[in-house]
Short mmCIF file of C-alpha atoms in Angstrom, two decimals:
data_model
loop_
_atom_site.label_atom_id
_atom_site.label_comp_id
_atom_site.label_asym_id
_atom_site.label_seq_id
_atom_site.Cartn_x
_atom_site.Cartn_y
_atom_site.Cartn_z
CA MET A 1 -54.47 148.80 -96.48
CA THR A 2 -52.84 152.20 -96.20
CA GLU A 3 -54.30 155.57 -95.37
CA PRO A 4 -54.58 158.07 -98.20
CA THR A 5 -51.89 160.72 -98.13
CA PRO A 6 -52.71 164.38 -97.50
CA ASP A 7 -51.79 165.14 -101.12
CA GLN A 8 -54.15 162.43 -102.40
CA VAL A 9 -56.97 163.77 -100.26
CA ARG A 10 -56.43 167.33 -101.47
CA ALA A 11 -56.23 166.17 -105.07
CA PHE A 12 -59.41 164.16 -104.62
CA TRP A 13 -61.36 167.11 -103.22
CA ASN A 14 -60.06 169.29 -106.05
CA PHE A 15 -61.23 166.72 -108.57
CA MET A 16 -64.71 166.58 -107.05
CA HIS A 17 -64.86 170.40 -106.93
CA SER A 18 -64.03 170.49 -110.60
CA GLU A 19 -66.54 167.79 -111.56
CA PHE A 20 -69.47 169.22 -109.60
CA LYS A 21 -68.62 172.95 -109.67
CA THR A 22 -68.41 173.12 -105.89
CA LYS A 23 -66.20 174.86 -103.37
CA THR A 24 -65.34 174.34 -99.72
CA ILE A 25 -65.67 177.09 -97.16
CA PRO A 26 -64.22 176.84 -93.64
CA LYS A 27 -67.25 176.67 -91.40
CA SER A 28 -65.75 178.98 -88.82
CA ASP A 29 -65.21 181.70 -91.46
CA SER A 30 -68.73 181.62 -92.83
CA SER A 31 -71.17 184.39 -92.02
CA LEU A 32 -73.99 182.14 -93.30
CA MET A 33 -73.09 179.39 -90.84
CA ALA A 34 -72.73 181.97 -88.07
CA VAL A 35 -76.42 182.75 -88.59
CA VAL A 36 -77.61 179.18 -89.19
CA LYS A 37 -76.09 177.95 -85.93
CA TYR A 38 -78.71 179.89 -83.97
CA PHE A 39 -81.45 177.74 -85.54
CA VAL A 40 -80.02 174.34 -84.59
CA PRO A 41 -80.35 172.55 -81.23
CA ASP A 42 -76.62 172.37 -80.50
CA PRO A 43 -74.70 175.28 -82.10
CA ALA A 44 -71.28 174.25 -80.77
CA SER A 45 -71.60 170.73 -82.14
CA PHE A 46 -73.02 172.05 -85.41
CA MET A 47 -69.99 174.26 -85.95
CA ALA A 48 -67.30 171.83 -84.75
CA GLU A 49 -68.53 168.42 -85.86
CA PHE A 50 -70.92 168.72 -88.78
CA THR A 51 -70.27 169.43 -92.42
CA THR A 52 -73.07 171.38 -94.07
CA THR A 53 -73.76 171.65 -97.79
CA VAL A 54 -75.84 174.50 -99.17
CA GLY A 55 -76.22 174.49 -102.93
CA HIS A 56 -72.72 174.10 -104.32
CA GLY A 57 -70.99 175.31 -101.17
CA ILE A 58 -69.59 172.77 -98.70
CA TYR A 59 -68.96 174.19 -95.24
CA ILE A 60 -66.37 172.08 -93.44
CA PRO A 61 -65.13 172.09 -89.82
CA PHE A 62 -61.66 170.79 -90.74
CA VAL A 63 -58.84 171.52 -93.21
CA VAL A 64 -58.81 169.20 -96.21
CA GLY A 65 -55.74 166.96 -96.02
CA VAL A 66 -55.19 167.58 -92.31
CA PRO A 67 -56.55 164.81 -90.08
CA SER A 68 -58.36 166.11 -87.02
CA GLY A 69 -60.69 164.46 -84.54
CA ALA A 70 -63.21 162.22 -86.25
CA TYR A 71 -62.07 163.50 -89.64
CA ASN A 72 -59.18 161.20 -90.47
CA LEU A 73 -57.99 161.27 -94.06
CA TRP A 74 -60.15 158.37 -95.27
CA ARG A 75 -63.20 159.89 -93.54
CA GLN A 76 -62.47 163.14 -95.42
CA VAL A 77 -62.64 161.20 -98.70
CA GLN A 78 -65.93 159.53 -97.74
CA LEU A 79 -67.39 162.77 -96.51
CA CYS A 80 -66.45 164.53 -99.73
CA VAL A 81 -68.48 161.99 -101.70
CA HIS A 82 -71.40 162.14 -99.25
CA GLU A 83 -71.63 165.91 -99.53
CA HIS A 84 -71.31 165.86 -103.30
CA GLN A 85 -74.27 163.48 -103.48
CA HIS A 86 -76.25 166.24 -101.74
CA VAL A 87 -75.11 168.55 -104.53
CA VAL A 88 -76.42 165.99 -107.04
CA GLN A 89 -79.77 166.02 -105.22
CA TYR A 90 -79.83 169.83 -105.23
CA ASP A 91 -79.22 169.92 -108.98
CA ARG A 92 -81.62 167.06 -109.72
CA ASP A 93 -84.60 168.33 -107.70
CA GLY A 94 -83.98 172.06 -107.97
CA SER A 95 -83.00 174.44 -105.22
CA VAL A 96 -86.53 175.36 -104.10
CA VAL A 97 -88.00 171.86 -103.97
CA PHE A 98 -84.86 170.39 -102.44
CA GLY A 99 -84.65 173.14 -99.82
CA PHE A 100 -88.30 172.99 -98.82
CA LYS A 101 -88.45 169.22 -98.66
CA TYR A 102 -85.15 168.90 -96.78
CA LEU A 103 -86.08 171.51 -94.20
CA PHE A 104 -89.77 170.81 -93.67
CA ASN A 105 -90.54 167.18 -94.57
CA LYS A 106 -88.87 164.65 -92.28
CA ALA A 107 -89.60 161.71 -94.57
CA ALA A 108 -88.00 163.53 -97.49
CA ARG A 109 -85.02 164.58 -95.37
CA THR A 110 -84.62 160.95 -94.34
CA ALA A 111 -84.60 159.85 -97.98
CA TYR A 112 -82.07 162.52 -98.95
CA GLU A 113 -79.72 161.55 -96.12
CA VAL A 114 -80.10 157.82 -96.77
CA GLU A 115 -79.16 158.42 -100.39
CA ALA A 116 -76.05 160.30 -99.27
CA TYR A 117 -75.21 157.56 -96.73
CA ARG A 118 -75.31 155.18 -99.65
CA SER A 119 -72.15 156.88 -100.87
CA ASP A 120 -70.50 156.13 -97.50
CA MET A 121 -71.39 152.46 -98.02
CA GLU A 122 -70.27 152.39 -101.63
CA LEU A 123 -66.91 153.93 -100.79
CA GLN A 124 -66.35 151.66 -97.79
CA TRP A 125 -67.14 148.60 -99.90
CA TRP A 126 -64.75 149.81 -102.57
CA ARG A 127 -62.02 150.21 -99.99
CA ASP A 128 -62.22 147.11 -97.79
CA LYS A 129 -65.32 145.09 -98.72
CA THR A 130 -67.06 145.90 -95.47
CA ILE A 131 -70.45 147.52 -94.97
CA PRO A 132 -71.21 149.90 -92.11
CA ASP A 133 -74.09 148.62 -89.96
CA PRO A 134 -77.33 149.94 -91.52
CA LYS A 135 -79.03 150.31 -88.13
CA TRP A 136 -76.11 152.29 -86.71
CA MET A 137 -76.11 154.53 -89.79
CA ALA A 138 -79.85 155.11 -89.48
CA SER A 139 -79.54 156.00 -85.79
CA ARG A 140 -77.21 158.87 -86.72
CA LEU A 141 -80.17 160.59 -88.34
CA SER A 142 -81.43 161.59 -84.90
CA SER A 143 -78.83 164.38 -85.14
CA TYR A 144 -80.79 165.71 -88.13
CA GLY A 145 -84.06 166.03 -86.24
CA VAL A 146 -85.41 162.78 -87.68
CA ASP A 147 -87.88 160.97 -85.41
CA ALA A 148 -88.02 157.28 -84.49
CA ALA A 149 -90.55 156.36 -87.19
CA ASN A 150 -88.39 157.81 -89.93
CA ILE A 151 -85.26 156.25 -88.45
CA ARG A 152 -86.92 152.84 -88.74
CA THR A 153 -87.74 153.59 -92.39
CA ALA A 154 -84.12 154.66 -92.88
CA GLU A 155 -82.97 151.30 -91.50
CA ILE A 156 -85.05 149.49 -94.11
CA MET A 157 -83.73 151.71 -96.89
CA LEU A 158 -80.15 151.17 -95.76
CA ILE A 159 -80.64 147.39 -95.49
CA SER A 160 -81.90 147.38 -99.07
CA THR A 161 -78.94 149.54 -100.04
CA ALA A 162 -76.47 147.25 -98.25
CA ILE A 163 -77.77 144.26 -100.20
CA THR A 164 -77.02 146.06 -103.45
CA VAL A 165 -73.64 147.42 -102.38
CA ARG A 166 -72.31 144.09 -101.14
CA SER A 167 -73.24 142.60 -104.51
CA GLY A 168 -70.90 145.15 -106.08
CA GLY A 169 -73.47 147.72 -107.14
CA VAL A 170 -72.79 151.45 -107.23
CA ALA A 171 -75.77 153.74 -107.80
CA ASN A 172 -74.82 157.24 -106.69
CA VAL A 173 -73.49 159.68 -109.26
CA ALA A 174 -70.92 161.10 -106.83
CA SER A 175 -69.68 157.62 -105.90
CA LYS A 176 -69.21 156.59 -109.53
CA LYS A 177 -67.07 159.67 -110.20
CA ALA A 178 -65.14 159.19 -106.97
CA ILE A 179 -64.42 155.51 -107.47
CA ALA A 180 -63.21 156.08 -111.01
CA TRP A 181 -60.76 158.71 -109.70
CA LEU A 182 -59.62 156.58 -106.77
CA ASN A 183 -59.04 153.55 -109.00
CA ALA A 184 -56.85 155.67 -111.24
CA ASN A 185 -55.06 157.75 -108.64
CA ALA A 186 -55.11 155.99 -105.27
CA PRO A 187 -55.45 152.22 -105.82
CA GLY A 188 -53.04 151.54 -102.94
CA ILE A 189 -55.53 152.61 -100.29
CA ARG A 190 -57.71 149.57 -101.02
CA ALA A 191 -57.38 146.51 -98.80
CA MET B 1 -99.09 181.25 -105.80
CA ARG B 2 -99.82 177.80 -107.18
CA ILE B 3 -96.16 176.91 -106.89
CA VAL B 4 -96.04 178.05 -103.27
CA THR B 5 -99.16 176.03 -102.50
CA LEU B 6 -97.69 172.97 -104.15
CA LEU B 7 -94.43 173.37 -102.25
CA LEU B 8 -96.19 173.75 -98.93
CA PHE B 9 -98.32 170.70 -99.70
CA THR B 10 -95.23 168.73 -100.58
CA ALA B 11 -93.28 169.91 -97.58
CA PHE B 12 -95.94 169.45 -94.94
CA CYS B 13 -97.48 166.44 -96.60
CA GLY B 14 -100.75 165.69 -94.83
CA CYS B 15 -102.00 163.63 -97.71
CA SER B 16 -103.78 160.36 -97.06
CA THR B 17 -101.62 157.28 -96.74
CA VAL B 18 -101.42 155.02 -99.76
CA CYS B 19 -99.30 152.20 -98.33
CA LYS B 20 -98.39 150.35 -95.15
CA ILE B 21 -95.50 152.11 -93.43
CA ASP B 22 -92.12 150.40 -93.91
CA GLU B 23 -93.42 147.97 -96.52
CA THR B 24 -91.14 147.66 -99.55
CA ARG B 25 -91.89 146.84 -103.17
CA CYS B 26 -90.54 146.86 -106.70
CA ASN B 27 -92.23 149.44 -108.87
CA ALA B 28 -91.05 148.50 -112.34
CA ASN B 29 -87.27 148.44 -111.78
CA VAL B 30 -87.26 150.80 -108.79
CA ALA B 31 -86.98 149.62 -105.17
CA GLU B 32 -89.37 151.62 -102.99
CA VAL B 33 -90.29 151.85 -99.31
CA CYS B 34 -93.47 153.15 -97.74
CA ASP B 35 -92.26 156.10 -95.70
CA ALA B 36 -93.49 157.41 -92.36
CA ASN B 37 -96.04 159.60 -94.19
CA GLY B 38 -97.52 156.52 -95.84
CA GLN B 39 -96.21 157.51 -99.26
CA TRP B 40 -94.05 155.44 -101.59
CA GLN B 41 -90.48 156.69 -101.48
CA ARG B 42 -87.75 155.68 -103.90
CA ILE B 43 -84.84 153.72 -102.43
CA MET B 44 -83.03 153.39 -105.73
CA SER B 45 -83.58 152.82 -109.41
CA CYS B 46 -81.87 149.61 -110.46
CA ASP B 47 -81.36 151.11 -113.91
CA GLU B 48 -78.85 153.50 -112.31
CA VAL B 49 -76.81 150.75 -110.64
CA GLU B 50 -73.44 149.91 -112.20
CA GLY B 51 -71.08 147.02 -111.47
CA GLY B 52 -70.46 143.60 -112.93
CA GLU B 53 -71.64 142.23 -116.24
CA GLU B 54 -75.31 141.62 -115.61
CA PRO B 55 -78.22 144.03 -115.64
CA TRP B 56 -79.52 144.99 -112.19
CA LYS B 57 -83.06 144.04 -111.31
CA CYS B 58 -85.35 144.91 -108.44
CA CYS B 59 -86.45 141.86 -106.49
CA ALA B 60 -87.14 140.43 -103.05
CA ALA B 61 -84.06 139.96 -100.86
CA SER B 62 -83.14 139.65 -97.22
CA LEU B 63 -80.31 140.64 -94.88
CA ASP B 64 -79.99 139.67 -91.23
CA GLY B 65 -83.58 138.46 -91.17
CA GLU B 66 -85.00 141.66 -92.68
CA GLN B 67 -86.97 141.01 -95.84
CA VAL B 68 -86.95 143.93 -98.26
CA HIS B 69 -86.79 144.71 -101.95
CA ALA B 70 -83.44 145.65 -103.43
CA CYS B 71 -81.46 145.90 -106.64
CA LEU B 72 -79.46 142.77 -107.42
CA PRO B 73 -77.72 141.31 -110.44
CA GLN B 74 -80.34 139.52 -112.49
CA THR B 75 -79.17 135.99 -111.65
CA GLN B 76 -79.09 136.72 -107.89
CA CYS B 77 -82.76 137.63 -107.72
CA LEU B 78 -84.71 135.07 -105.71
CA GLY B 79 -87.27 134.75 -108.44
CA GLY B 80 -90.39 135.74 -106.59
CA ASP B 81 -92.09 138.56 -104.80
CA LEU B 82 -92.35 138.58 -101.01
#
């Protein structure tokens, strides 16, 4: 199993931008993110470690195709799909409903994030036939202000999802597009 | 105003619970979980799942001792509800 090349990663992001009419914005250059950071518990971590998607804009704390910190090249591919599934949710539910529910309803935010985590699972299964631990994935939601009760629900949702993924199922729109592109353009990165 | 009211109701859902929290079920061909608000929440629609030759069906399944409902290829379904 080989790592994707920087050129493959850039081409992949460009493909996803084209398919979903999105664009990336460096998080550090964004005036929107400069305001938003004052409303989150840990502004430094928010700016340096988290990718944030608003509508069709994806605010990233790294340069696409340049591995840095936790964002190795494969992680950049997975993250691209994860964030584009949020774009699918935004288009499917509408900006107002999606925004309200994501910001103010923890159960809904949990469901939105679990659906996006499904893309992480689907891509990992495509690559090496492994599944990230559902309980570990669910625990990461504490960074999104999700409480223990909703994290337990997320575990159950991710266990259900893992059962489907390890049987070869792909449900997310962003994952289907991504896997089709990867099969055609980067088959060598599979185990 | 109605829309705002509906949005606020949806966002800050204080509606009465309709299910037992963390229970799962198949609702037609959709796997659902009872969320922390006591409302049925979609996990995934099996009609949207692609892969393999068979149609995907919602059914009872388990992983690491956790019994849930999930989408599986038709012939892998256990054949009964939990």
